[in-house]
């Protein structure tokens, strides 16, 4: 006759106090594991157990109220990830074109006539760059047309540009040139892979697979710092604000290898372009296709899945021992149904934890989608327009600043040198904007020399063409732009 186990509704007389406490704790763990997580719940099951088992110790000097509050973790800001070799100086100028012109016009040493001349100079200089970059935009669009996944135009056999074996390389070369003018820098694949492998603030680790891509290039511009809440082992899995080094702008160009079957909406015969803003370096996987990155289960996730079984089996052995007395080794007397009933709780808890990991992945993907909705600036052909607009803006601001400071130094006894001009402009921008700028003085001077607005003396000193003559030079060049004959 099968042995009948005592009911779990109350402790038997044979059970010891330690056994009752152990059973009570196991029951709490199992019930917690099996209970569904609310939608807004941010703590995992294991993290909640850690919160109960290991409350943070109060720091010295805390008030009694602060010591009683076990839901906060006192600490200073933590830099979760820093970019190696980061130059925090901005290459792009964080001022709107119109704002810069008004800023220079407000300089107190300018006369009314000089302000009128500078206003006219800025207007024709801006129109000149706009005309030049309009042509560059049209050329980029022509090269991108056969690679555009969003194109809705009819392909005219004898008139439309067709795909050639070199179409990708030709377009990417022209794109990189335009991005360089917009003060973007290339991010090498090693840094991209390092960023993908670095755990994000949620602890999820991604593994890259670049073998799927025929082309993968990333450009970044501007550096900033993003603050987020995170949980780490050092904080006993409690919320802590961390700071992540980030890029203000990020452009991705990628093309899959031909012949791959990646899904109904993915094509390998086109080249995808994406532009994002405020991208933490460790969130790089969010801005690449999901086919190129996979989530790797971290140690804590494996522990959470295994913990119900690890903690449950010893407790079950004690319960069985208490139930059958000295016949602990005669478990064959139990029916298979009774054994299955005993084991179902920890097994179910482990399965629930396993799917909890996948729910965490789904929650992370949901957060990614929510962020990308607000952080995506442009897709495919619209990236070209956005990028060319930025390049035009940067070219104008660099040329305008370089000319203005050369023009105002005309009364100096000796011509200003290139390094002196660079230092003066950087100091002026730091004072006016509060941002440390790495001004591209060489590029700015190249533009002035090309437009005939500055000269370099044999000694190396720099002189600006007087503004009245500079206006004539710009007007003459403008007249030549649209000459019919």
Short mmCIF file of C-alpha atoms in Angstrom, two decimals:
data_model
loop_
_atom_site.label_atom_id
_atom_site.label_comp_id
_atom_site.label_asym_id
_atom_site.label_seq_id
_atom_site.Cartn_x
_atom_site.Cartn_y
_atom_site.Cartn_z
CA UNK A 1 0.00 0.00 0.00
CA UNK A 2 1.48 3.35 -0.95
CA UNK A 3 2.70 5.61 1.78
CA UNK A 4 0.43 8.64 2.18
CA UNK A 5 2.31 11.93 2.68
CA UNK A 6 0.98 14.30 5.32
CA UNK A 7 -0.97 17.32 4.08
CA UNK A 8 1.05 20.49 3.45
CA UNK A 9 -1.70 22.61 5.02
CA UNK A 10 0.00 22.41 8.42
CA UNK A 11 3.19 21.02 9.93
CA UNK A 12 3.19 17.49 11.29
CA UNK A 13 4.23 16.65 14.81
CA UNK A 14 7.41 15.00 13.53
CA UNK A 15 8.65 18.14 11.80
CA UNK A 16 11.28 20.19 13.59
CA UNK A 17 11.21 24.01 13.80
CA UNK A 18 14.18 24.24 11.38
CA UNK A 19 12.36 22.07 8.90
CA UNK A 20 9.21 24.18 9.18
CA UNK A 21 11.21 27.37 8.58
CA UNK A 22 12.94 25.75 5.59
CA UNK A 23 9.61 24.65 4.16
CA UNK A 24 8.10 28.10 4.67
CA UNK A 25 11.01 29.78 2.90
CA UNK A 26 10.85 27.29 0.03
CA UNK A 27 7.11 27.86 -0.33
CA UNK A 28 7.72 31.63 -0.47
CA UNK A 29 10.38 31.19 -3.14
CA UNK A 30 8.22 28.90 -5.26
CA UNK A 31 5.17 31.15 -4.96
CA UNK A 32 7.27 34.17 -5.89
CA UNK A 33 8.80 32.32 -8.84
CA UNK A 34 5.43 31.20 -10.15
CA UNK A 35 3.64 34.51 -9.69
CA UNK A 36 3.37 36.53 -12.93
CA UNK A 37 5.34 39.75 -13.17
CA UNK A 38 3.31 42.97 -13.58
CA UNK A 39 3.89 44.87 -16.82
CA UNK A 40 5.72 47.73 -15.14
CA UNK A 41 7.73 45.46 -12.79
CA UNK A 42 11.41 46.29 -13.18
CA UNK A 43 12.96 43.78 -10.77
CA UNK A 44 13.44 40.18 -11.77
CA UNK A 45 12.50 37.37 -9.37
CA UNK A 46 16.09 36.75 -8.32
CA UNK A 47 16.70 40.45 -7.84
CA UNK A 48 13.68 40.72 -5.51
CA UNK A 49 14.98 37.81 -3.45
CA UNK A 50 18.40 39.47 -3.26
CA UNK A 51 16.74 42.70 -2.10
CA UNK A 52 15.12 40.81 0.79
CA UNK A 53 18.16 38.72 1.69
CA UNK A 54 20.83 41.44 1.37
CA UNK A 55 19.48 44.92 2.16
CA UNK A 56 22.06 47.69 1.62
CA UNK A 57 24.00 48.71 4.69
CA UNK A 58 23.43 52.29 5.86
CA UNK A 59 26.40 54.58 5.44
CA UNK A 60 27.92 56.48 8.34
CA UNK A 61 26.32 59.84 8.95
CA UNK A 62 22.95 58.83 7.53
CA UNK A 63 19.92 60.10 9.34
CA UNK A 64 17.61 57.51 11.01
CA UNK A 65 15.09 58.08 8.22
CA UNK A 66 17.72 57.36 5.59
CA UNK A 67 18.88 54.27 7.51
CA UNK A 68 15.35 52.90 7.55
CA UNK A 69 14.93 53.38 3.81
CA UNK A 70 16.10 50.08 2.30
CA UNK A 71 14.82 50.83 -1.20
CA UNK A 72 17.59 53.22 -2.21
CA UNK A 73 21.29 52.73 -2.79
CA UNK A 74 23.42 55.74 -1.95
CA UNK A 75 26.34 56.28 -4.28
CA UNK A 76 27.84 58.82 -6.58
CA UNK A 77 27.50 58.77 -10.37
CA UNK A 78 29.16 55.78 -11.97
CA UNK A 79 30.78 55.89 -15.39
CA UNK A 80 29.58 52.56 -16.77
CA UNK A 81 31.59 52.73 -19.98
CA UNK A 82 34.11 55.23 -21.35
CA UNK A 83 35.27 55.41 -24.92
CA UNK A 84 38.98 54.60 -25.29
CA UNK A 85 41.08 57.52 -26.50
CA UNK A 86 38.08 59.86 -26.48
CA UNK A 87 38.75 63.46 -27.55
CA UNK A 88 35.94 65.34 -25.84
CA UNK A 89 36.47 68.42 -27.99
CA UNK A 90 33.76 68.88 -30.57
CA UNK A 91 34.68 69.07 -34.22
CA UNK A 92 31.20 70.17 -35.24
CA UNK A 93 30.14 73.67 -34.26
CA UNK A 94 27.08 73.55 -31.95
CA UNK A 95 25.62 76.83 -33.24
CA UNK A 96 22.93 77.37 -35.85
CA UNK A 97 24.06 79.18 -38.98
CA UNK A 98 21.73 82.13 -38.40
CA UNK A 99 22.70 82.36 -34.73
CA UNK A 100 26.39 82.50 -35.59
CA UNK A 101 25.84 85.34 -38.07
CA UNK A 102 23.85 87.33 -35.49
CA UNK A 103 26.52 86.60 -32.85
CA UNK A 104 29.27 88.05 -35.04
CA UNK A 105 27.14 91.05 -36.03
CA UNK A 106 26.67 91.85 -32.33
CA UNK A 107 30.40 92.41 -31.76
CA UNK A 108 30.69 95.92 -30.22
CA UNK A 109 33.67 97.12 -32.27
CA UNK A 110 31.78 96.92 -35.60
CA UNK A 111 30.48 100.07 -37.22
CA UNK A 112 27.06 100.26 -38.86
CA UNK A 113 28.65 100.14 -42.33
CA UNK A 114 30.71 97.09 -41.36
CA UNK A 115 27.61 95.34 -40.07
CA UNK A 116 25.83 95.95 -43.38
CA UNK A 117 28.83 94.61 -45.29
CA UNK A 118 29.10 91.55 -43.02
CA UNK A 119 25.36 90.85 -43.45
CA UNK A 120 25.73 90.93 -47.24
CA UNK A 121 28.89 88.80 -46.99
CA UNK A 122 27.09 86.12 -44.95
CA UNK A 123 24.10 86.06 -47.35
CA UNK A 124 26.15 85.53 -50.50
CA UNK A 125 28.57 83.13 -48.77
CA UNK A 126 25.62 81.01 -47.62
CA UNK A 127 24.07 81.05 -51.11
CA UNK A 128 27.40 79.97 -52.62
CA UNK A 129 27.71 76.92 -50.34
CA UNK A 130 24.03 76.08 -50.81
CA UNK A 131 24.51 75.97 -54.58
CA UNK A 132 27.61 73.79 -54.29
CA UNK A 133 25.98 71.31 -51.93
CA UNK A 134 22.81 71.15 -53.99
CA UNK A 135 24.91 69.77 -56.83
CA UNK A 136 26.61 67.32 -54.44
CA UNK A 137 23.23 66.16 -53.11
CA UNK A 138 21.96 65.51 -56.63
CA UNK A 139 25.04 63.45 -57.46
CA UNK A 140 24.65 61.39 -54.27
CA UNK A 141 20.98 60.73 -55.03
CA UNK A 142 21.86 59.58 -58.53
CA UNK A 143 24.46 57.14 -57.20
CA UNK A 144 22.11 55.86 -54.50
CA UNK A 145 19.06 55.48 -56.76
CA UNK A 146 19.73 51.85 -57.86
CA UNK A 147 20.53 50.88 -54.24
CA UNK A 148 17.59 52.61 -52.53
CA UNK A 149 15.23 50.08 -50.83
CA UNK A 150 12.45 52.71 -50.66
CA UNK A 151 12.45 53.74 -54.31
CA UNK A 152 8.98 53.90 -55.88
CA UNK A 153 10.08 55.10 -59.32
CA UNK A 154 9.76 53.26 -62.61
CA UNK A 155 13.03 51.83 -63.89
CA UNK A 156 13.59 53.12 -67.43
CA UNK A 157 15.80 50.60 -69.17
CA UNK A 158 17.76 53.03 -71.33
CA UNK A 159 17.70 56.06 -69.01
CA UNK A 160 17.76 54.99 -65.37
CA UNK A 161 21.08 54.30 -63.67
CA UNK A 162 21.56 50.54 -63.39
CA UNK A 163 23.39 48.56 -60.71
CA UNK A 164 27.00 47.72 -61.56
CA UNK A 165 29.59 45.62 -59.67
CA UNK A 166 31.10 48.90 -58.39
CA UNK A 167 27.87 50.72 -57.49
CA UNK A 168 28.29 50.09 -53.75
CA UNK A 169 31.88 51.28 -53.55
CA UNK A 170 31.27 54.34 -55.73
CA UNK A 171 28.37 55.50 -53.60
CA UNK A 172 30.05 54.78 -50.25
CA UNK A 173 33.16 56.71 -51.30
CA UNK A 174 31.07 59.77 -52.19
CA UNK A 175 29.04 59.38 -48.99
CA UNK A 176 32.16 59.31 -46.82
CA UNK A 177 33.44 62.49 -48.49
CA UNK A 178 30.20 64.31 -47.69
CA UNK A 179 30.18 63.00 -44.11
CA UNK A 180 33.74 64.22 -43.62
CA UNK A 181 32.65 67.72 -44.64
CA UNK A 182 29.88 67.42 -42.03
CA UNK A 183 32.60 66.63 -39.44
CA UNK A 184 31.73 62.93 -39.03
CA UNK A 185 34.42 60.38 -38.20
CA UNK A 186 34.58 56.69 -39.15
CA UNK A 187 34.07 54.19 -36.32
CA UNK A 188 36.18 51.11 -37.05
CA UNK A 189 34.67 47.63 -36.85
CA UNK A 190 36.78 46.68 -33.83
CA UNK A 191 35.21 49.45 -31.75
CA UNK A 192 31.75 48.51 -33.04
CA UNK A 193 32.27 44.89 -32.00
CA UNK A 194 33.62 45.99 -28.62
CA UNK A 195 30.53 48.17 -28.11
CA UNK A 196 28.15 45.33 -28.98
CA UNK A 197 29.87 42.89 -26.60
CA UNK A 198 29.85 45.38 -23.71
CA UNK A 199 26.87 44.72 -21.35
CA UNK A 200 24.24 47.42 -21.44
CA UNK A 201 22.62 48.94 -18.34
CA UNK A 202 20.15 46.03 -18.23
CA UNK A 203 22.98 43.50 -18.12
CA UNK A 204 22.09 41.96 -21.49
CA UNK A 205 25.12 40.97 -23.56
CA UNK A 206 24.98 40.76 -27.34
CA UNK A 207 27.27 38.81 -29.65
CA UNK A 208 27.93 40.32 -33.11
CA UNK A 209 27.95 38.39 -36.37
CA UNK A 210 29.40 40.60 -39.11
CA UNK A 211 29.74 37.71 -41.55
CA UNK A 212 26.23 38.52 -42.84
CA UNK A 213 27.24 41.93 -44.18
CA UNK A 214 28.88 42.72 -47.47
CA UNK A 215 29.28 46.34 -46.30
CA UNK A 216 29.01 47.72 -42.77
CA UNK A 217 30.22 51.24 -42.05
CA UNK A 218 29.44 53.54 -39.14
CA UNK A 219 30.18 57.26 -38.80
CA UNK A 220 29.78 59.34 -35.64
CA UNK A 221 29.84 63.02 -34.75
CA UNK A 222 29.76 64.84 -31.44
CA UNK A 223 30.15 63.35 -27.97
CA UNK A 224 27.75 63.53 -25.07
CA UNK A 225 26.86 61.55 -21.95
CA UNK A 226 23.57 59.71 -21.33
CA UNK A 227 22.30 58.99 -17.81
CA UNK A 228 20.27 55.85 -17.12
CA UNK A 229 19.19 53.64 -14.23
CA UNK A 230 20.98 50.29 -14.00
CA UNK A 231 21.42 47.30 -11.69
CA UNK A 232 24.75 45.61 -11.08
CA UNK A 233 26.16 43.08 -8.64
CA UNK A 234 28.12 45.87 -6.97
CA UNK A 235 24.85 47.62 -6.12
CA UNK A 236 23.20 44.34 -5.05
CA UNK A 237 20.99 44.69 -8.11
CA UNK A 238 19.40 47.89 -6.90
CA UNK A 239 18.81 50.88 -9.12
CA UNK A 240 21.79 53.12 -9.65
CA UNK A 241 22.30 56.00 -12.05
CA UNK A 242 25.14 55.34 -14.50
CA UNK A 243 26.56 57.58 -17.18
CA UNK A 244 27.30 56.27 -20.65
CA UNK A 245 29.56 57.93 -23.21
CA UNK A 246 27.45 58.54 -26.30
CA UNK A 247 27.49 60.01 -29.79
CA UNK A 248 25.27 62.95 -30.68
CA UNK A 249 24.90 61.70 -34.24
CA UNK A 250 25.43 58.25 -35.76
CA UNK A 251 25.08 57.16 -39.41
CA UNK A 252 24.99 53.48 -40.44
CA UNK A 253 25.40 52.17 -43.99
CA UNK A 254 25.03 48.42 -44.51
CA UNK A 255 24.37 45.85 -47.20
CA UNK A 256 23.76 42.13 -46.69
CA UNK A 257 25.65 39.50 -48.64
CA UNK A 258 23.77 38.28 -51.72
CA UNK A 259 21.82 35.05 -51.49
CA UNK A 260 21.00 35.22 -47.79
CA UNK A 261 17.42 34.48 -46.71
CA UNK A 262 16.87 36.91 -43.86
CA UNK A 263 13.12 37.46 -43.87
CA UNK A 264 10.35 38.85 -46.05
CA UNK A 265 11.24 42.50 -45.43
CA UNK A 266 15.03 42.21 -45.78
CA UNK A 267 16.78 42.52 -49.13
CA UNK A 268 20.38 41.82 -50.05
CA UNK A 269 20.38 43.80 -53.33
CA UNK A 270 20.02 47.22 -51.68
CA UNK A 271 22.05 49.39 -49.30
CA UNK A 272 20.39 50.55 -46.07
CA UNK A 273 21.12 53.95 -44.52
CA UNK A 274 20.15 55.02 -41.01
CA UNK A 275 20.77 58.20 -38.97
CA UNK A 276 20.27 58.33 -35.17
CA UNK A 277 20.86 60.81 -32.37
CA UNK A 278 22.13 60.43 -28.77
CA UNK A 279 23.48 56.88 -29.16
CA UNK A 280 25.31 55.38 -26.14
CA UNK A 281 28.37 53.46 -27.27
CA UNK A 282 27.17 50.31 -25.48
CA UNK A 283 23.80 50.48 -27.27
CA UNK A 284 25.34 49.91 -30.69
CA UNK A 285 23.36 46.68 -31.17
CA UNK A 286 20.14 48.70 -31.05
CA UNK A 287 21.15 50.48 -34.25
CA UNK A 288 22.14 47.43 -36.28
CA UNK A 289 19.83 44.77 -37.77
CA UNK A 290 18.79 42.02 -35.37
CA UNK A 291 20.24 39.45 -37.80
CA UNK A 292 23.73 40.73 -37.00
CA UNK A 293 23.46 40.54 -33.19
CA UNK A 294 22.27 37.83 -30.81
CA UNK A 295 21.57 37.99 -27.06
CA UNK A 296 23.84 35.80 -24.92
CA UNK A 297 22.40 34.55 -21.64
CA UNK A 298 24.33 36.02 -18.72
CA UNK A 299 25.34 34.12 -15.57
CA UNK A 300 22.61 35.64 -13.41
CA UNK A 301 19.95 34.52 -15.91
CA UNK A 302 21.27 30.95 -15.78
CA UNK A 303 21.33 31.13 -11.99
CA UNK A 304 17.75 32.38 -11.92
CA UNK A 305 16.62 29.45 -14.06
CA UNK A 306 18.54 26.87 -12.01
CA UNK A 307 17.90 28.31 -8.54
CA UNK A 308 14.41 26.79 -8.01
CA UNK A 309 15.74 23.30 -8.68
CA UNK A 310 18.93 23.83 -6.68
CA UNK A 311 17.03 25.18 -3.68
CA UNK A 312 13.99 22.95 -4.10
CA UNK A 313 15.54 19.48 -4.32
CA UNK A 314 17.21 19.50 -0.85
CA UNK A 315 13.99 20.77 0.69
CA UNK A 316 11.97 18.09 -1.05
CA UNK A 317 14.39 15.46 0.20
CA UNK A 318 13.82 16.67 3.76
CA UNK A 319 10.05 16.60 3.26
CA UNK A 320 10.18 13.07 1.89
CA UNK A 321 12.47 12.00 4.74
CA UNK A 322 10.06 13.43 7.30
CA UNK A 323 7.14 11.75 5.55
CA UNK A 324 8.52 8.21 5.37
CA UNK A 325 10.66 8.28 8.53
CA UNK A 326 13.60 5.93 8.33
CA UNK A 327 12.55 4.58 4.93
CA UNK A 328 14.15 7.50 3.01
CA UNK A 329 15.91 5.07 0.76
CA UNK A 330 12.71 3.16 -0.01
CA UNK A 331 11.27 5.84 -2.32
CA UNK A 332 10.19 3.11 -4.70
CA UNK A 333 7.21 2.69 -2.41
CA UNK A 334 5.94 6.06 -3.66
CA UNK A 335 3.80 6.09 -6.76
CA UNK A 336 5.11 7.88 -9.81
CA UNK A 337 2.19 10.27 -9.55
CA UNK A 338 3.17 11.30 -6.02
CA UNK A 339 6.80 11.90 -7.06
CA UNK A 340 5.67 13.93 -10.05
CA UNK A 341 3.39 15.98 -7.82
CA UNK A 342 6.29 16.75 -5.49
CA UNK A 343 8.70 17.68 -8.31
CA UNK A 344 6.30 19.83 -10.31
CA UNK A 345 6.79 22.95 -8.17
CA UNK A 346 10.57 23.42 -8.66
CA UNK A 347 10.40 22.29 -12.28
CA UNK A 348 7.59 24.73 -12.98
CA UNK A 349 9.54 27.48 -11.25
CA UNK A 350 12.60 26.76 -13.39
CA UNK A 351 10.52 26.77 -16.56
CA UNK A 352 8.87 30.01 -15.47
CA UNK A 353 12.31 31.56 -14.90
CA UNK A 354 13.46 30.37 -18.33
CA UNK A 355 10.54 32.07 -19.99
CA UNK A 356 11.11 35.02 -17.68
CA UNK A 357 14.48 35.50 -19.37
CA UNK A 358 12.75 35.56 -22.73
CA UNK A 359 10.20 38.00 -21.34
CA UNK A 360 13.14 40.20 -20.28
CA UNK A 361 14.47 40.03 -23.84
CA UNK A 362 11.05 41.00 -25.19
CA UNK A 363 10.86 43.86 -22.71
CA UNK A 364 14.30 45.04 -23.79
CA UNK A 365 13.24 44.91 -27.44
CA UNK A 366 10.15 46.92 -26.57
CA UNK A 367 12.34 49.54 -24.88
CA UNK A 368 14.59 49.58 -27.96
CA UNK A 369 11.63 50.20 -30.25
CA UNK A 370 10.34 52.95 -27.99
CA UNK A 371 13.73 54.68 -27.96
CA UNK A 372 14.34 54.31 -31.67
CA UNK A 373 10.96 55.88 -32.40
CA UNK A 374 12.21 59.12 -30.85
CA UNK A 375 15.93 58.83 -31.67
CA UNK A 376 15.74 58.01 -35.39
CA UNK A 377 16.43 61.06 -37.53
CA UNK A 378 16.31 59.67 -41.08
CA UNK A 379 16.20 56.50 -43.18
CA UNK A 380 17.75 55.67 -46.57
CA UNK A 381 17.50 58.54 -49.11
CA UNK A 382 16.39 61.03 -46.46
CA UNK A 383 19.75 60.45 -44.71
CA UNK A 384 21.43 62.07 -47.71
CA UNK A 385 19.35 65.23 -47.42
CA UNK A 386 19.92 65.48 -43.67
CA UNK A 387 23.65 64.84 -44.01
CA UNK A 388 24.18 67.31 -46.88
CA UNK A 389 22.27 69.96 -44.93
CA UNK A 390 24.65 69.42 -41.98
CA UNK A 391 27.70 69.54 -44.25
CA UNK A 392 26.53 72.82 -45.83
CA UNK A 393 25.93 74.27 -42.37
CA UNK A 394 29.40 73.26 -41.14
CA UNK A 395 31.16 74.62 -44.22
CA UNK A 396 29.47 78.01 -43.87
CA UNK A 397 30.23 78.34 -40.15
CA UNK A 398 33.89 77.38 -40.55
CA UNK A 399 34.44 79.80 -43.45
CA UNK A 400 32.51 82.60 -41.75
CA UNK A 401 34.46 82.34 -38.51
CA UNK A 402 37.84 82.11 -40.23
CA UNK A 403 37.13 85.12 -42.44
CA UNK A 404 35.70 87.22 -39.59
CA UNK A 405 38.75 86.75 -37.35
CA UNK A 406 41.19 87.34 -40.21
CA UNK A 407 39.24 90.44 -41.20
CA UNK A 408 39.26 91.85 -37.65
CA UNK A 409 43.02 91.18 -37.33
CA UNK A 410 43.84 93.35 -40.35
CA UNK A 411 45.05 96.13 -38.03
CA UNK A 412 47.56 93.87 -36.30
CA UNK A 413 51.19 94.86 -37.03
CA UNK A 414 52.05 91.33 -38.16
CA UNK A 415 49.85 88.83 -40.01
CA UNK A 416 48.18 86.20 -37.86
CA UNK A 417 49.50 82.65 -38.17
CA UNK A 418 47.36 79.57 -38.70
CA UNK A 419 47.91 78.35 -35.11
CA UNK A 420 47.08 81.80 -33.70
CA UNK A 421 43.89 81.95 -35.75
CA UNK A 422 42.93 78.47 -34.53
CA UNK A 423 43.52 79.43 -30.87
CA UNK A 424 41.56 82.66 -31.13
CA UNK A 425 38.52 81.01 -32.70
CA UNK A 426 38.53 78.11 -30.22
CA UNK A 427 38.78 80.53 -27.26
CA UNK A 428 35.95 82.65 -28.67
CA UNK A 429 33.67 79.65 -29.19
CA UNK A 430 34.42 78.27 -25.72
CA UNK A 431 33.53 81.64 -24.20
CA UNK A 432 30.31 82.04 -26.18
CA UNK A 433 29.02 78.45 -26.10
CA UNK A 434 30.66 76.88 -23.04
CA UNK A 435 31.75 73.97 -25.26
CA UNK A 436 35.38 73.09 -25.96
CA UNK A 437 35.70 73.06 -29.75
CA UNK A 438 38.41 71.52 -31.91
CA UNK A 439 38.14 74.01 -34.78
CA UNK A 440 39.15 72.68 -38.19
CA UNK A 441 41.21 75.74 -39.12
CA UNK A 442 42.96 74.07 -42.05
CA UNK A 443 39.69 73.14 -43.73
CA UNK A 444 38.32 76.63 -43.11
CA UNK A 445 41.34 78.27 -44.74
CA UNK A 446 41.13 75.95 -47.75
CA UNK A 447 37.60 77.24 -48.37
CA UNK A 448 38.70 80.88 -48.08
CA UNK A 449 41.63 80.33 -50.45
CA UNK A 450 39.41 78.56 -52.98
CA UNK A 451 36.86 81.40 -52.95
CA UNK A 452 39.53 84.10 -53.11
CA UNK A 453 38.69 85.53 -49.69
CA UNK A 454 42.13 85.19 -48.00
CA UNK A 455 45.80 85.00 -48.90
CA UNK A 456 48.89 83.46 -47.34
CA UNK A 457 52.10 85.52 -47.37
CA UNK A 458 55.51 84.07 -48.02
CA UNK A 459 56.27 84.27 -44.30
CA UNK A 460 53.28 82.03 -43.61
CA UNK A 461 51.10 84.82 -42.21
CA UNK A 462 47.43 85.07 -43.20
CA UNK A 463 45.52 88.07 -44.50
CA UNK A 464 41.82 88.45 -45.26
CA UNK A 465 40.81 90.17 -48.48
CA UNK A 466 39.12 93.48 -47.47
CA UNK A 467 35.41 92.90 -47.14
CA UNK A 468 34.43 95.24 -49.98
CA UNK A 469 36.71 93.32 -52.36
CA UNK A 470 35.58 89.99 -50.85
CA UNK A 471 31.96 90.90 -51.73
CA UNK A 472 32.99 91.63 -55.31
CA UNK A 473 34.86 88.28 -55.51
CA UNK A 474 31.85 86.35 -54.23
CA UNK A 475 29.47 88.21 -56.55
CA UNK A 476 31.68 87.47 -59.55
CA UNK A 477 31.82 83.80 -58.63
CA UNK A 478 28.04 83.72 -58.21
CA UNK A 479 27.58 85.23 -61.65
CA UNK A 480 29.78 82.49 -63.07
CA UNK A 481 27.75 79.73 -61.38
CA UNK A 482 24.71 79.93 -63.69
CA UNK A 483 26.23 81.31 -66.85
CA UNK A 484 24.51 79.96 -69.93
CA UNK A 485 27.44 80.70 -72.23
#
